[in-house]
XYZ file of C-alpha atoms in Angstrom:
221
model
C -20.941 -8.424 -27.336
C -19.060 -6.740 -24.488
C -21.474 -8.114 -21.889
C -21.094 -11.571 -23.372
C -17.302 -11.364 -23.035
C -17.645 -10.149 -19.458
C -19.842 -13.091 -18.528
C -17.290 -15.442 -20.071
C -14.249 -13.945 -18.361
C -15.794 -13.301 -14.921
C -15.872 -16.991 -13.824
C -12.246 -17.393 -14.910
C -11.198 -14.364 -12.870
C -13.111 -15.593 -9.827
C -11.498 -19.023 -10.005
C -8.066 -17.414 -10.340
C -8.634 -15.130 -7.326
C -9.972 -17.936 -5.131
C -7.076 -20.237 -5.998
C -4.567 -17.461 -5.300
C -6.210 -16.733 -1.956
C -6.040 -20.406 -0.966
C -2.346 -20.560 -1.841
C -1.642 -17.500 0.295
C -3.528 -18.996 3.230
C -1.446 -22.167 2.990
C 1.813 -20.199 3.009
C 0.987 -17.822 5.878
C -0.277 -18.816 9.290
C -2.877 -16.372 10.565
C -4.785 -16.335 13.865
C -8.338 -17.711 13.909
C -11.214 -15.374 13.197
C -14.763 -15.094 11.857
C -15.224 -16.297 8.270
C -15.892 -13.529 5.778
C -17.240 -13.085 2.287
C -15.090 -12.861 -0.857
C -13.700 -9.387 -1.611
C -15.542 -7.599 1.247
C -14.398 -9.846 4.110
C -16.173 -9.069 7.394
C -17.430 -5.595 6.474
C -21.115 -6.541 6.426
C -20.804 -8.407 9.729
C -19.098 -5.557 11.570
C -21.307 -3.769 14.106
C -20.473 -0.070 13.715
C -22.968 0.947 16.433
C -21.263 -0.984 19.252
C -17.914 -2.204 17.875
C -16.445 -2.854 21.352
C -19.243 -5.274 22.224
C -19.013 -6.952 18.826
C -15.253 -7.517 19.160
C -15.670 -8.661 22.777
C -18.150 -11.349 21.704
C -15.821 -12.488 18.927
C -12.918 -12.688 21.381
C -14.989 -15.071 23.521
C -15.181 -17.402 20.508
C -11.839 -16.970 18.727
C -9.527 -15.936 21.552
C -7.590 -12.788 22.514
C -5.650 -12.669 19.240
C -7.849 -13.021 16.148
C -7.843 -11.970 12.525
C -10.460 -10.227 10.378
C -10.650 -8.729 6.913
C -12.219 -5.325 6.301
C -12.510 -5.381 2.547
C -9.116 -6.454 1.257
C -7.307 -5.178 4.380
C -6.280 -7.868 6.925
C -6.744 -6.781 10.547
C -5.406 -8.290 13.781
C -7.573 -7.728 16.871
C -5.854 -7.876 20.279
C -8.149 -8.048 23.308
C -6.096 -9.047 26.346
C -3.423 -7.325 28.430
C -0.996 -10.196 27.918
C -1.288 -10.086 24.117
C -1.080 -6.282 24.119
C 2.252 -6.547 25.947
C 3.471 -9.036 23.338
C 2.489 -6.675 20.501
C 3.583 -3.335 21.971
C 6.677 -4.400 23.931
C 8.051 -7.866 23.176
C 7.510 -7.763 19.383
C 7.058 -4.029 18.948
C 9.362 -3.757 15.917
C 7.216 -6.233 14.009
C 4.066 -4.167 14.538
C 5.531 -0.661 14.511
C 5.140 0.126 10.801
C 2.094 1.653 9.097
C -0.289 0.181 6.521
C -0.226 1.699 3.038
C -3.690 3.177 2.506
C -4.276 4.969 -0.784
C -5.738 8.034 0.944
C -2.713 8.350 3.221
C -0.327 7.918 0.318
C -2.001 10.861 -1.440
C -1.759 13.063 1.649
C 1.811 12.185 2.600
C 3.722 12.061 -0.700
C 3.632 8.260 -0.838
C 4.286 7.908 2.882
C 7.349 10.150 3.173
C 6.242 12.201 6.200
C 6.699 11.389 9.878
C 3.129 10.270 10.505
C 2.743 7.631 7.794
C 6.262 6.698 6.700
C 7.158 3.007 7.121
C 9.273 2.203 10.155
C 12.988 2.253 9.433
C 16.123 4.378 9.476
C 14.530 7.156 7.411
C 11.534 7.402 9.760
C 13.801 7.536 12.830
C 15.747 10.444 11.307
C 12.506 12.308 10.462
C 11.223 11.780 13.999
C 14.482 13.081 15.459
C 14.271 16.256 13.338
C 10.635 16.821 14.336
C 11.299 16.343 18.046
C 14.396 18.573 18.125
C 13.406 21.377 15.743
C 9.639 21.395 15.100
C 7.946 19.991 18.190
C 10.337 21.034 20.932
C 8.783 22.676 23.985
C 10.376 26.032 23.156
C 9.115 25.957 19.567
C 5.569 24.977 20.552
C 5.416 27.640 23.268
C 6.527 30.303 20.791
C 3.234 29.879 18.901
C 1.053 30.294 22.017
C 0.054 33.927 21.225
C -1.012 32.899 17.713
C -3.132 30.021 19.008
C -4.761 32.184 21.652
C -5.520 34.972 19.176
C -7.059 32.608 16.622
C -9.196 30.897 19.286
C -10.376 34.317 20.493
C -11.259 35.337 16.919
C -13.212 32.114 16.402
C -15.183 32.492 19.654
C -15.904 36.145 18.858
C -17.188 35.207 15.418
C -19.491 32.530 16.836
C -20.748 34.959 19.488
C -21.465 37.666 16.910
C -23.394 35.255 14.703
C -25.374 33.901 17.648
C -26.350 37.378 18.887
C -27.225 38.807 15.477
C -30.822 39.524 14.519
C -30.668 37.326 11.436
C -32.643 34.121 11.781
C -30.197 31.620 10.322
C -28.122 28.675 11.478
C -24.442 29.033 12.309
C -22.262 26.755 10.193
C -19.770 25.476 12.764
C -18.050 23.232 10.200
C -17.196 26.266 8.086
C -16.001 28.221 11.133
C -13.795 25.359 12.322
C -12.333 24.965 8.824
C -11.549 28.686 8.726
C -9.975 28.476 12.197
C -7.783 25.497 11.223
C -6.737 27.145 7.963
C -5.861 30.440 9.657
C -3.864 28.709 12.394
C -1.918 26.586 9.896
C -1.220 29.557 7.627
C 0.031 31.784 10.425
C 2.279 29.127 11.950
C 3.578 27.628 8.697
C 3.607 30.640 6.350
C 3.634 33.644 8.692
C 0.476 35.321 7.343
C -3.228 35.263 8.070
C -5.570 33.109 6.074
C -7.989 36.057 5.674
C -5.267 38.192 4.054
C -4.862 35.858 1.086
C -6.485 36.469 -2.259
C -9.779 34.807 -3.146
C -8.315 32.172 -5.474
C -5.704 31.135 -2.914
C -8.321 30.910 -0.173
C -10.563 28.736 -2.333
C -7.661 26.486 -3.269
C -6.629 26.109 0.362
C -10.237 25.286 1.325
C -10.404 22.663 -1.410
C -7.201 21.041 -0.130
C -8.568 21.001 3.426
C -11.856 19.439 2.275
C -10.002 16.847 0.212
C -7.753 15.977 3.149
C -10.763 15.682 5.459
C -12.556 13.507 2.916
C -9.581 11.179 2.569
C -9.199 10.947 6.337
C -12.935 10.297 6.706
C -12.729 7.472 4.141
C -9.932 5.922 6.154
C -11.707 6.094 9.522
C -14.875 4.596 8.044
C -12.934 1.325 7.938
């Protein structure tokens, strides 16, 4: 019964989506670009092995300013110095905001941090605070001993594992995760990652893996 209802409602939903998409296309003028499939756009056509060559060939056909769709996300591709100047200098305020990806919203409290907040007065104030108080040259230089010590510890750990008699592979991903976690903990919280209790370490590792997974999902597109 449920499958029967799905088969009945699916054509209606498809017609509704197609008609809505046509209305949006009539209202907004978009640059030319390769035709895509419904819902997935140009994802199946995109050459992930040599994307620069793929986009270069498309630019020969559709011009230096073309549009694509990666899934439901519209993308503008700029491939000439003149158009880059128009985007980054002449009309920079139009293109200076950030897209709202679900993964980034989860990592940045719905886009409230400096990296992914939408462009506006709030973002300018956050940037000013970061530049003056968090990322100033004096503040960054004050953490140099911590960075050097953590890098030395990481290299020593890799060297010890490589020179040990045990015949096993060295998990560099785990070592790099431990290095990143220790560096963040010492700079942000003032204590070593190794000094935390087991449950806190596991929770911090889970957060790092989740953040990496969300970032990896984003860069896949």
